[in-house]
Short mmCIF file of C-alpha atoms in Angstrom, two decimals:
data_model
loop_
_atom_site.label_atom_id
_atom_site.label_comp_id
_atom_site.label_asym_id
_atom_site.label_seq_id
_atom_site.Cartn_x
_atom_site.Cartn_y
_atom_site.Cartn_z
CA UNK I 1 -16.88 24.61 -7.46
CA UNK I 2 -17.74 23.02 -3.89
CA UNK I 3 -14.84 21.69 -1.44
CA UNK I 4 -15.70 17.75 -1.68
CA UNK I 5 -15.39 18.33 -5.51
CA UNK I 6 -12.15 20.18 -5.12
CA UNK I 7 -10.73 17.18 -2.73
CA UNK I 8 -11.94 14.75 -5.72
CA UNK I 9 -9.92 16.66 -8.41
CA UNK I 10 -6.91 16.67 -6.17
CA UNK I 11 -7.23 13.01 -6.20
CA UNK I 12 -7.49 12.72 -9.68
CA UNK I 13 -4.81 15.16 -10.83
CA UNK I 14 -2.30 13.98 -7.62
CA UNK I 15 -0.66 16.28 -5.34
CA UNK I 16 2.79 17.38 -6.78
CA UNK I 17 5.13 15.09 -5.14
CA UNK I 18 8.60 15.61 -3.64
CA UNK I 19 10.98 15.33 -6.04
CA UNK I 20 14.34 13.25 -5.50
CA UNK I 21 17.85 13.52 -7.09
CA UNK I 22 21.22 11.88 -6.65
CA UNK I 23 24.11 14.19 -6.07
CA UNK I 24 27.82 13.23 -6.39
CA UNK I 25 29.24 15.46 -3.64
CA UNK I 26 30.59 15.45 -0.27
CA UNK I 27 28.28 16.52 2.19
CA UNK I 28 30.59 19.24 3.90
CA UNK I 29 29.97 21.14 0.72
CA UNK I 30 26.44 20.87 0.37
CA UNK I 31 24.23 24.02 0.92
CA UNK I 32 20.87 22.41 1.48
CA UNK I 33 18.55 24.13 3.76
CA UNK I 34 18.59 20.94 5.94
CA UNK I 35 21.29 18.31 5.55
CA UNK I 36 20.75 15.08 7.49
CA UNK I 37 23.75 12.62 8.36
CA UNK I 38 23.48 9.20 10.17
CA UNK I 39 25.74 8.56 13.18
CA UNK I 40 26.35 6.08 15.74
CA UNK I 41 25.59 6.49 19.44
CA UNK I 42 28.99 5.68 20.55
CA UNK I 43 30.31 8.58 18.48
CA UNK I 44 31.45 6.46 15.46
CA UNK I 45 30.79 8.27 12.16
CA UNK I 46 30.38 6.95 8.62
CA UNK I 47 32.79 8.41 6.46
CA UNK I 48 30.32 11.14 5.12
CA UNK I 49 29.23 12.29 8.31
CA UNK I 50 33.04 12.23 9.46
CA UNK I 51 33.81 14.97 6.81
CA UNK I 52 31.40 17.10 7.83
CA UNK I 53 32.87 16.66 11.44
CA UNK I 54 36.41 17.49 10.10
CA UNK I 55 35.08 20.60 8.48
CA UNK I 56 33.35 21.29 12.03
CA UNK I 57 36.37 21.14 13.93
CA UNK I 58 35.12 17.73 15.95
CA UNK I 59 31.94 19.46 16.78
CA UNK I 60 29.70 16.60 16.35
CA UNK I 61 31.75 13.94 17.95
CA UNK I 62 31.76 16.30 20.85
CA UNK I 63 28.25 16.62 21.07
CA UNK I 64 27.70 12.80 20.73
CA UNK I 65 30.03 12.09 23.29
CA UNK I 66 28.31 14.50 25.69
CA UNK I 67 25.04 12.72 25.36
CA UNK I 68 23.18 15.18 23.51
CA UNK I 69 22.05 12.53 20.84
CA UNK I 70 20.31 9.71 22.59
CA UNK I 71 21.31 6.23 21.42
CA UNK I 72 18.16 5.02 20.46
CA UNK I 73 17.93 4.42 16.57
CA UNK I 74 15.68 7.43 15.34
CA UNK I 75 16.99 9.90 17.72
CA UNK I 76 17.98 13.37 16.32
CA UNK I 77 19.52 16.50 16.96
CA UNK I 78 19.30 19.66 14.86
CA UNK I 79 22.12 21.78 14.52
CA UNK I 80 21.58 25.67 13.19
CA UNK I 81 24.48 27.44 11.59
CA UNK I 82 27.56 24.72 12.30
CA UNK I 83 30.60 26.38 11.52
CA UNK I 84 32.38 25.48 8.65
CA UNK I 85 29.34 24.22 6.94
CA UNK I 86 27.44 26.09 4.57
CA UNK I 87 24.35 23.75 4.89
CA UNK I 88 21.49 26.47 6.93
CA UNK I 89 20.58 23.23 9.36
CA UNK I 90 22.36 20.08 10.13
CA UNK I 91 20.06 17.01 11.57
CA UNK I 92 22.03 14.22 13.14
CA UNK I 93 20.02 10.94 13.21
CA UNK I 94 20.94 8.56 15.60
CA UNK I 95 21.53 4.78 13.70
CA UNK I 96 21.72 3.21 17.49
CA UNK I 97 24.86 0.95 18.35
CA UNK I 98 27.82 0.59 16.25
CA UNK I 99 27.96 -2.92 14.81
CA UNK I 100 23.83 -3.59 15.90
CA UNK I 101 22.50 -2.09 12.73
CA UNK I 102 19.33 -4.02 11.07
CA UNK I 103 16.42 -2.96 9.19
CA UNK I 104 14.20 -1.99 11.93
CA UNK I 105 16.96 0.56 13.06
CA UNK I 106 17.89 1.54 9.70
CA UNK I 107 14.43 2.72 8.59
CA UNK I 108 13.90 4.37 12.60
CA UNK I 109 16.42 6.76 11.53
CA UNK I 110 15.05 7.54 8.01
CA UNK I 111 11.73 7.95 9.21
CA UNK I 112 13.31 10.63 11.56
CA UNK I 113 14.97 11.99 9.06
CA UNK I 114 11.85 12.04 6.87
CA UNK I 115 9.87 13.81 9.98
CA UNK I 116 12.26 16.54 10.37
CA UNK I 117 12.35 17.11 6.48
CA UNK I 118 8.44 17.23 6.29
CA UNK I 119 8.13 19.86 8.94
CA UNK I 120 11.37 21.57 8.44
CA UNK I 121 11.26 25.68 6.85
CA UNK I 122 13.66 24.36 4.88
CA UNK I 123 12.44 24.08 1.07
CA UNK I 124 15.31 21.61 0.18
CA UNK I 125 17.16 18.53 1.86
CA UNK I 126 19.79 16.51 1.37
CA UNK I 127 20.74 12.89 2.91
CA UNK I 128 24.21 11.46 3.31
CA UNK I 129 23.36 7.74 1.55
CA UNK I 130 25.89 5.26 1.31
CA UNK I 131 26.99 1.64 1.57
CA UNK I 132 29.05 2.25 4.54
CA UNK I 133 25.69 3.04 6.59
CA UNK I 134 23.58 0.26 5.52
CA UNK I 135 22.31 -3.07 7.32
CA UNK I 136 23.90 -6.38 6.70
CA UNK I 137 22.84 -7.95 3.23
CA UNK I 138 21.31 -4.92 1.66
CA UNK I 139 22.80 -2.73 -1.08
CA UNK I 140 22.45 0.72 -2.19
CA UNK I 141 19.84 0.15 -4.81
CA UNK I 142 17.63 -1.20 -1.90
CA UNK I 143 18.43 1.71 0.15
CA UNK I 144 17.41 4.38 -2.68
CA UNK I 145 13.98 2.69 -3.18
CA UNK I 146 13.37 2.29 0.61
CA UNK I 147 14.32 5.65 1.62
CA UNK I 148 12.63 7.53 -1.48
CA UNK I 149 9.27 5.89 0.01
CA UNK I 150 9.78 6.33 3.34
CA UNK I 151 10.83 10.00 3.12
CA UNK I 152 7.59 10.52 0.96
CA UNK I 153 5.43 8.74 3.33
CA UNK I 154 6.37 11.13 6.17
CA UNK I 155 5.97 14.09 3.85
CA UNK I 156 2.31 13.00 2.73
CA UNK I 157 -0.25 15.61 3.71
CA UNK I 158 -4.04 14.98 2.97
CA UNK I 159 -5.62 17.91 1.15
CA UNK I 160 -8.60 18.33 3.54
CA UNK I 161 -11.07 21.02 2.71
CA UNK I 162 -9.92 23.56 5.49
CA UNK I 163 -10.06 27.41 5.53
CA UNK I 164 -6.34 27.70 6.22
CA UNK I 165 -3.64 24.89 6.31
CA UNK I 166 -0.93 26.10 8.94
CA UNK I 167 1.57 23.33 7.49
CA UNK I 168 1.15 24.17 3.74
CA UNK I 169 4.28 26.20 3.75
CA UNK I 170 6.37 23.79 5.64
CA UNK I 171 8.57 20.92 4.43
CA UNK I 172 11.13 20.32 1.83
CA UNK I 173 10.01 19.58 -1.46
CA UNK I 174 13.48 18.87 -3.16
CA UNK I 175 15.59 16.26 -1.28
CA UNK I 176 18.85 15.00 -3.10
CA UNK I 177 20.70 11.58 -2.14
CA UNK I 178 24.40 12.51 -1.58
CA UNK I 179 26.96 9.70 -2.95
CA UNK I 180 30.56 9.66 -3.14
CA UNK I 181 30.48 7.90 -6.59
CA UNK I 182 28.18 7.74 -9.73
CA UNK I 183 25.39 5.22 -9.08
CA UNK I 184 25.00 2.25 -11.53
CA UNK I 185 21.71 1.60 -13.49
CA UNK I 186 19.77 -0.47 -11.23
CA UNK I 187 20.60 2.14 -8.23
CA UNK I 188 18.90 4.72 -10.93
CA UNK I 189 16.16 2.50 -11.75
CA UNK I 190 15.77 1.81 -7.69
CA UNK I 191 15.06 5.59 -7.00
CA UNK I 192 12.47 5.69 -10.09
CA UNK I 193 10.69 2.96 -8.49
CA UNK I 194 10.75 4.10 -5.01
CA UNK I 195 8.98 7.45 -6.38
CA UNK I 196 6.71 5.47 -8.22
CA UNK I 197 5.55 3.17 -5.21
CA UNK I 198 5.30 6.38 -3.08
CA UNK I 199 3.14 7.99 -5.77
CA UNK I 200 0.75 5.14 -5.61
CA UNK I 201 0.63 5.20 -2.06
CA UNK I 202 -0.26 8.62 -1.97
CA UNK I 203 -3.15 8.25 -4.08
CA UNK I 204 -4.16 5.03 -2.21
CA UNK I 205 -4.24 7.23 0.87
CA UNK I 206 -5.88 10.14 -0.72
CA UNK I 207 -9.09 7.92 -1.81
CA UNK I 208 -8.96 6.48 1.87
CA UNK I 209 -9.00 9.36 3.57
CA UNK I 210 -11.98 11.00 1.35
CA UNK I 211 -15.47 11.03 3.00
CA UNK I 212 -17.67 7.99 2.20
CA UNK I 213 -19.98 10.94 0.66
CA UNK I 214 -17.27 11.72 -1.69
CA UNK I 215 -15.24 8.47 -2.60
CA UNK I 216 -18.54 6.23 -3.90
CA UNK I 217 -17.86 3.32 -5.97
CA UNK I 218 -18.75 5.40 -9.22
CA UNK I 219 -16.02 7.66 -8.11
CA UNK I 220 -13.42 4.99 -7.16
CA UNK I 221 -14.01 3.68 -10.86
CA UNK I 222 -14.07 7.33 -12.25
CA UNK I 223 -10.36 7.37 -10.70
CA UNK I 224 -9.54 4.07 -12.34
CA UNK I 225 -10.67 5.58 -15.44
CA UNK I 226 -8.85 8.68 -15.37
CA UNK I 227 -5.72 6.56 -14.48
CA UNK I 228 -6.11 4.33 -17.59
CA UNK I 229 -6.37 7.26 -19.84
CA UNK I 230 -3.21 9.25 -18.44
CA UNK I 231 -0.99 5.76 -18.33
CA UNK I 232 -2.73 4.26 -21.21
CA UNK I 233 -4.05 0.74 -19.93
CA UNK I 234 -7.22 -0.45 -20.27
CA UNK I 235 -10.05 -0.21 -18.27
CA UNK I 236 -13.60 -1.53 -17.94
CA UNK I 237 -16.54 -0.61 -15.57
CA UNK I 238 -19.30 -2.99 -14.88
CA UNK I 239 -22.75 -1.74 -13.99
CA UNK I 240 -25.68 -3.76 -12.05
CA UNK I 241 -26.78 -4.77 -15.11
CA UNK I 242 -23.66 -6.16 -16.09
CA UNK I 243 -23.13 -7.98 -12.70
CA UNK I 244 -26.80 -9.53 -13.10
CA UNK I 245 -25.68 -10.87 -16.29
CA UNK I 246 -22.92 -12.85 -15.05
CA UNK I 247 -24.79 -14.18 -12.14
CA UNK I 248 -22.73 -12.03 -9.29
CA UNK I 249 -25.35 -12.68 -6.57
CA UNK I 250 -23.54 -12.73 -3.72
CA UNK I 251 -21.68 -9.00 -4.57
CA UNK I 252 -25.17 -7.60 -5.38
CA UNK I 253 -26.78 -8.88 -2.35
CA UNK I 254 -24.27 -6.42 -0.49
CA UNK I 255 -25.24 -3.46 -2.80
CA UNK I 256 -29.19 -4.02 -2.23
CA UNK I 257 -29.26 -1.70 0.74
CA UNK I 258 -27.22 0.90 -0.60
CA UNK I 259 -28.78 3.92 -2.92
CA UNK I 260 -25.45 4.30 -4.39
CA UNK I 261 -25.03 2.10 -7.47
CA UNK I 262 -22.28 -0.85 -7.43
CA UNK I 263 -19.53 -0.91 -9.87
CA UNK I 264 -16.96 -3.71 -10.97
CA UNK I 265 -13.94 -1.98 -12.03
CA UNK I 266 -11.33 -4.06 -14.19
CA UNK I 267 -8.07 -2.48 -14.78
CA UNK I 268 -5.73 -4.09 -17.40
CA UNK I 269 -1.90 -3.39 -17.51
CA UNK I 270 -0.32 -4.99 -20.63
CA UNK I 271 3.25 -4.57 -19.85
CA UNK I 272 4.47 -7.00 -22.23
CA UNK I 273 3.23 -5.37 -24.89
CA UNK I 274 4.99 -2.08 -24.13
CA UNK I 275 8.04 -3.92 -23.87
CA UNK I 276 7.86 -5.45 -27.64
CA UNK I 277 6.33 -8.80 -26.78
CA UNK I 278 3.72 -10.01 -28.72
CA UNK I 279 0.32 -11.14 -27.38
CA UNK I 280 1.00 -14.45 -28.58
CA UNK I 281 5.10 -14.54 -27.03
CA UNK I 282 3.37 -12.81 -23.73
CA UNK I 283 0.98 -15.54 -22.97
CA UNK I 284 3.54 -18.16 -24.14
CA UNK I 285 6.10 -16.54 -21.32
CA UNK I 286 4.19 -15.58 -18.41
CA UNK I 287 0.48 -15.34 -17.18
CA UNK I 288 -1.06 -12.35 -15.65
CA UNK I 289 -1.03 -11.52 -12.29
CA UNK I 290 -4.40 -10.71 -10.47
CA UNK I 291 -5.06 -8.30 -7.58
CA UNK I 292 -8.32 -7.73 -6.03
CA UNK I 293 -8.95 -5.00 -3.79
CA UNK I 294 -12.13 -5.21 -1.40
CA UNK I 295 -14.03 -1.61 -2.10
CA UNK I 296 -16.95 -1.29 0.11
CA UNK I 297 -16.83 2.40 0.50
CA UNK I 298 -18.77 2.57 3.42
CA UNK I 299 -19.75 -0.29 6.04
CA UNK I 300 -22.57 0.32 8.17
CA UNK I 301 -22.67 -3.34 8.89
CA UNK I 302 -26.11 -3.36 7.19
CA UNK I 303 -28.96 -4.82 9.17
CA UNK I 304 -26.53 -6.69 11.68
CA UNK I 305 -25.71 -3.08 12.46
CA UNK I 306 -22.09 -1.83 13.65
CA UNK I 307 -21.92 0.03 17.19
CA UNK I 308 -21.83 3.47 16.71
CA UNK I 309 -18.59 4.40 18.14
CA UNK I 310 -15.97 4.96 15.54
CA UNK I 311 -18.21 4.00 12.50
CA UNK I 312 -16.69 7.06 10.81
CA UNK I 313 -13.55 4.70 10.48
CA UNK I 314 -15.83 2.39 8.13
CA UNK I 315 -15.14 4.70 4.99
CA UNK I 316 -11.58 3.04 5.49
CA UNK I 317 -13.39 -0.52 4.41
CA UNK I 318 -11.86 0.38 0.74
CA UNK I 319 -8.58 0.45 1.26
CA UNK I 320 -7.69 -2.84 -0.26
CA UNK I 321 -9.72 -1.10 -3.46
CA UNK I 322 -7.49 2.09 -2.94
CA UNK I 323 -4.46 0.11 -2.66
CA UNK I 324 -4.77 -2.00 -5.91
CA UNK I 325 -5.80 1.18 -7.97
CA UNK I 326 -2.96 3.07 -6.24
CA UNK I 327 -0.71 0.02 -7.55
CA UNK I 328 -1.56 0.51 -10.90
CA UNK I 329 -0.16 3.77 -10.93
CA UNK I 330 2.92 2.89 -9.32
CA UNK I 331 2.92 -0.32 -11.87
CA UNK I 332 2.58 2.60 -15.12
CA UNK I 333 4.92 4.87 -13.70
CA UNK I 334 7.64 2.10 -12.94
CA UNK I 335 6.76 0.63 -16.76
CA UNK I 336 7.03 -2.69 -15.15
CA UNK I 337 7.41 -5.30 -18.09
CA UNK I 338 4.56 -7.69 -16.87
CA UNK I 339 1.14 -8.22 -17.30
CA UNK I 340 -1.39 -7.40 -14.40
CA UNK I 341 -5.08 -7.01 -13.67
CA UNK I 342 -6.79 -5.33 -10.96
CA UNK I 343 -10.14 -6.14 -10.23
CA UNK I 344 -12.33 -4.02 -7.61
CA UNK I 345 -15.95 -4.93 -6.48
CA UNK I 346 -17.07 -1.49 -5.28
CA UNK I 347 -20.68 -1.08 -3.03
CA UNK I 348 -21.73 0.66 -0.22
CA UNK I 349 -23.37 -1.73 2.65
CA UNK I 350 -26.14 -0.24 4.03
CA UNK I 351 -29.25 -0.95 6.02
CA UNK I 352 -32.40 -0.49 3.87
CA UNK I 353 -35.84 -2.16 3.58
CA UNK I 354 -34.51 -4.07 0.30
CA UNK I 355 -31.31 -4.89 2.43
CA UNK I 356 -29.96 -8.32 2.70
CA UNK I 357 -31.36 -10.29 5.94
CA UNK I 358 -29.40 -12.55 8.28
CA UNK I 359 -30.85 -15.90 7.29
CA UNK I 360 -30.97 -14.96 3.35
CA UNK I 361 -29.48 -17.53 0.90
CA UNK I 362 -27.80 -16.00 -2.04
CA UNK I 363 -26.09 -17.91 -5.26
CA UNK I 364 -22.74 -16.65 -6.27
CA UNK I 365 -21.22 -16.37 -9.66
CA UNK I 366 -19.60 -19.56 -9.23
CA UNK I 367 -22.74 -21.25 -8.81
CA UNK I 368 -22.29 -21.90 -5.05
CA UNK I 369 -24.73 -20.79 -2.69
CA UNK I 370 -24.31 -19.09 0.66
CA UNK I 371 -26.40 -18.50 3.46
CA UNK I 372 -26.01 -14.89 5.27
CA UNK I 373 -25.65 -15.44 9.04
CA UNK I 374 -24.47 -11.78 9.40
CA UNK I 375 -24.73 -8.91 6.72
CA UNK I 376 -21.67 -7.77 8.32
CA UNK I 377 -19.63 -10.26 7.01
CA UNK I 378 -19.95 -8.42 3.56
CA UNK I 379 -16.33 -8.05 1.90
CA UNK I 380 -16.24 -12.09 1.34
CA UNK I 381 -19.42 -11.66 -0.54
CA UNK I 382 -18.03 -9.34 -2.99
CA UNK I 383 -14.70 -10.65 -2.93
CA UNK I 384 -16.05 -14.47 -3.86
CA UNK I 385 -17.48 -12.97 -7.04
CA UNK I 386 -14.35 -11.37 -8.06
CA UNK I 387 -12.36 -14.18 -7.39
CA UNK I 388 -14.66 -16.22 -9.91
CA UNK I 389 -14.46 -13.64 -12.45
CA UNK I 390 -10.40 -13.67 -12.20
CA UNK I 391 -10.57 -17.06 -13.54
CA UNK I 392 -11.24 -16.03 -17.00
CA UNK I 393 -7.80 -14.45 -17.21
CA UNK I 394 -6.07 -17.73 -16.40
CA UNK I 395 -3.62 -15.84 -14.17
CA UNK I 396 -0.24 -16.91 -12.73
CA UNK I 397 -1.50 -15.97 -9.44
CA UNK I 398 -3.89 -13.86 -7.51
CA UNK I 399 -3.89 -12.10 -4.52
CA UNK I 400 -6.79 -10.39 -2.85
CA UNK I 401 -6.20 -7.38 -0.38
CA UNK I 402 -9.34 -6.74 1.76
CA UNK I 403 -9.95 -4.98 5.34
CA UNK I 404 -11.41 -8.33 5.82
CA UNK I 405 -12.05 -9.05 9.85
CA UNK I 406 -11.43 -7.75 13.27
CA UNK I 407 -10.51 -11.00 14.09
CA UNK I 408 -7.26 -10.06 12.20
CA UNK I 409 -6.49 -7.15 14.47
CA UNK I 410 -7.32 -9.15 17.78
CA UNK I 411 -4.77 -11.67 16.74
CA UNK I 412 -1.97 -9.78 15.29
CA UNK I 413 -2.35 -6.44 16.19
CA UNK I 414 -1.56 -3.39 14.20
CA UNK I 415 1.98 -4.26 13.20
CA UNK I 416 2.00 -7.14 10.36
CA UNK I 417 -0.84 -7.67 7.92
CA UNK I 418 -2.88 -11.30 7.95
CA UNK I 419 -1.35 -13.47 5.06
CA UNK I 420 -3.43 -16.84 4.18
CA UNK I 421 -2.22 -18.86 1.40
CA UNK I 422 -3.21 -21.85 -0.62
CA UNK I 423 0.23 -22.09 -1.91
CA UNK I 424 3.24 -22.29 -0.13
CA UNK I 425 5.90 -20.68 -2.76
CA UNK I 426 3.88 -17.53 -3.28
CA UNK I 427 3.19 -17.32 0.79
CA UNK I 428 6.83 -17.31 0.98
CA UNK I 429 7.34 -14.80 -1.85
CA UNK I 430 4.88 -12.69 -0.46
CA UNK I 431 6.79 -12.80 3.16
CA UNK I 432 10.25 -12.06 2.18
CA UNK I 433 8.58 -9.09 -0.15
CA UNK I 434 7.15 -7.61 3.10
CA UNK I 435 10.56 -8.11 5.10
CA UNK I 436 12.17 -6.48 2.23
CA UNK I 437 9.45 -3.41 2.07
CA UNK I 438 9.18 -3.60 5.74
CA UNK I 439 5.90 -3.90 5.31
CA UNK I 440 5.62 -7.31 7.09
CA UNK I 441 2.79 -10.17 7.12
CA UNK I 442 2.51 -12.96 9.19
CA UNK I 443 1.32 -16.31 7.89
CA UNK I 444 -2.05 -18.04 9.61
CA UNK I 445 -3.03 -21.65 8.97
CA UNK I 446 -5.77 -22.45 6.43
CA UNK I 447 -6.30 -26.21 7.21
CA UNK I 448 -9.05 -27.96 6.05
CA UNK I 449 -10.66 -28.21 9.51
CA UNK I 450 -11.49 -25.02 9.80
CA UNK I 451 -13.80 -25.51 6.45
CA UNK I 452 -16.08 -27.27 8.94
CA UNK I 453 -17.23 -23.99 10.57
CA UNK I 454 -18.80 -23.26 7.41
CA UNK I 455 -21.62 -25.77 7.22
CA UNK I 456 -24.94 -24.59 6.50
CA UNK I 457 -28.10 -26.67 7.03
CA UNK I 458 -29.74 -24.20 4.20
CA UNK I 459 -26.95 -23.48 1.38
CA UNK I 460 -23.58 -24.83 0.61
CA UNK I 461 -21.71 -22.63 3.29
CA UNK I 462 -22.51 -20.07 5.78
CA UNK I 463 -20.74 -16.77 5.16
CA UNK I 464 -19.14 -17.03 8.91
CA UNK I 465 -17.84 -19.39 11.11
CA UNK I 466 -18.48 -18.83 14.59
CA UNK I 467 -16.71 -16.72 17.23
CA UNK I 468 -13.54 -18.55 16.96
CA UNK I 469 -10.65 -17.73 14.25
CA UNK I 470 -12.42 -15.33 12.21
CA UNK I 471 -9.58 -13.97 9.98
CA UNK I 472 -8.85 -18.08 9.15
CA UNK I 473 -12.63 -18.85 8.48
CA UNK I 474 -13.14 -15.53 6.24
CA UNK I 475 -10.27 -16.74 4.60
CA UNK I 476 -11.37 -20.36 4.34
CA UNK I 477 -14.53 -18.91 2.77
CA UNK I 478 -12.61 -17.28 -0.09
CA UNK I 479 -10.53 -20.15 -0.62
CA UNK I 480 -13.74 -22.14 -1.99
CA UNK I 481 -13.67 -19.55 -4.95
CA UNK I 482 -10.07 -19.72 -5.54
CA UNK I 483 -9.30 -23.16 -6.26
CA UNK I 484 -8.35 -22.56 -10.07
CA UNK I 485 -5.02 -20.62 -9.37
CA UNK I 486 -2.58 -20.42 -6.63
CA UNK I 487 -4.19 -17.68 -4.42
CA UNK I 488 -3.10 -15.53 -1.35
CA UNK I 489 -5.35 -13.29 0.77
CA UNK I 490 -3.81 -10.17 2.68
CA UNK I 491 -5.99 -8.96 5.53
CA UNK I 492 -5.23 -5.71 6.14
CA UNK I 493 -7.95 -4.76 8.79
CA UNK I 494 -5.01 -3.50 11.51
CA UNK I 495 -2.77 -2.05 8.85
CA UNK I 496 -4.95 -0.24 6.26
CA UNK I 497 -5.03 2.99 8.50
CA UNK I 498 -4.25 4.47 11.71
CA UNK I 499 -6.88 5.41 14.42
CA UNK I 500 -6.55 8.55 17.24
CA UNK I 501 -4.71 11.73 16.56
CA UNK I 502 -2.72 10.09 13.58
CA UNK I 503 -5.91 8.93 12.15
CA UNK I 504 -5.48 8.22 8.34
CA UNK I 505 -4.74 5.76 5.90
CA UNK I 506 -1.48 4.30 5.88
CA UNK I 507 -1.26 3.31 2.25
CA UNK I 508 -0.04 -0.51 3.18
CA UNK I 509 0.10 -3.26 1.95
CA UNK I 510 1.26 -1.20 -1.58
CA UNK I 511 5.20 -1.26 -0.43
CA UNK I 512 4.76 -4.82 0.10
CA UNK I 513 2.97 -5.20 -3.09
CA UNK I 514 5.58 -2.87 -4.91
CA UNK I 515 8.36 -5.33 -4.00
CA UNK I 516 6.77 -8.27 -5.07
CA UNK I 517 5.80 -6.81 -8.25
CA UNK I 518 9.47 -5.75 -9.05
CA UNK I 519 10.73 -8.96 -7.88
CA UNK I 520 8.25 -10.61 -10.60
CA UNK I 521 9.43 -8.13 -13.37
CA UNK I 522 13.43 -8.95 -12.41
CA UNK I 523 12.93 -12.55 -12.69
CA UNK I 524 10.96 -12.27 -16.18
CA UNK I 525 13.75 -10.43 -17.53
CA UNK I 526 16.25 -13.03 -16.60
#
């Protein structure tokens, strides 16, 4: 078997995840290879850290008071063979100043613990986690869900085809959350949800990190089919002929330049049926949520060719598709009692003698015509046909996820994803989900005046709106195909992957989507 085939088989099967458990015990009794304790910069200790300090005869307070641990949230101090404590290693993690704990400081601390656990020689770890060290307004269920995902994110390693992996034997593969009392059902469920979101993120990152010669439109379809078979949800894959019959002229105009055949993937998770609801009852109570993921498996820009520098990162132009496929793994693992449909238009955007040219006019599935002024504005061309296709499901809402515009990176940097929506309530719901997950978005305007920039003398609209406001005009274009339902657009061009030394997919905005879907499932259950 060739190395790239082994890499893809790894994606289908899935890497063995870190195993998380809850243990009701006092941390000074833990025999973990690495015990992580949260402490405050002024030397004040939460209850679980205090009992370890007592067992170690005040050693922790002495070290913190002497300035050995920086006060910045996320700073760490690793101790070996701490007297009076059976754990092999004790990691002190700063929460920052006492009284100033917030979501960011808490996540920084958990991230630092995650990095230590991911690189330790210890094969098991434990973290003292309790209500006493949570940000205001947060409960233990939230903490368990977030901590599991954060630790897993740091434990993730792409199984790259290398002759030798120096880090293969590093990292704790079993992590226990130490609690002082028995968790309630919601807390146990939160742990499972956190693990499910983490596994979905790992799949999304694996798909995105594969080379475009491996992760083709066909391979995305094979992954979706494999997931559907494993978790028993429906998957249909449309080929070029099927798309031609549906009139998906915009999507097919992008596919013309590639020798790899396009695919249109339809995933259908019927959580209502799994939880004892008949189809009639399900449709009377809740309409489905539709997730649409942009699946450009490589974006050369087409005839409007991109510059050569960093073009290798255009394999990440399918991160929206990877996120939707990963979300379906998470949804199935969580067994959420909701109905969700995933749509993934997948193709390459390549230059060729038959590729679309600037000035071409194509007809979309909606019947609206589009003048292609720039073939590098191709994501909106495949998404617009997917948004039209979504109408047949009479959805409650549609959320598309796309690495759509470099303009969004210029506007917002790489911290939040861009959010644009035609529905205030849906936008507010997604914004809150992002805050809860630490996967933030920032809403940009979608005023009617921006539509004027898409005027064309030769078609119903142009596919670009000029030099200014590119992230907004890209969404304005999509909004013309999303008038039949509540719709939101997530532009993840700045957040879907990292460049430089840490190059790799982030799995965002799957944490946001996970919180959103859990919230919808919880609301439906009440």
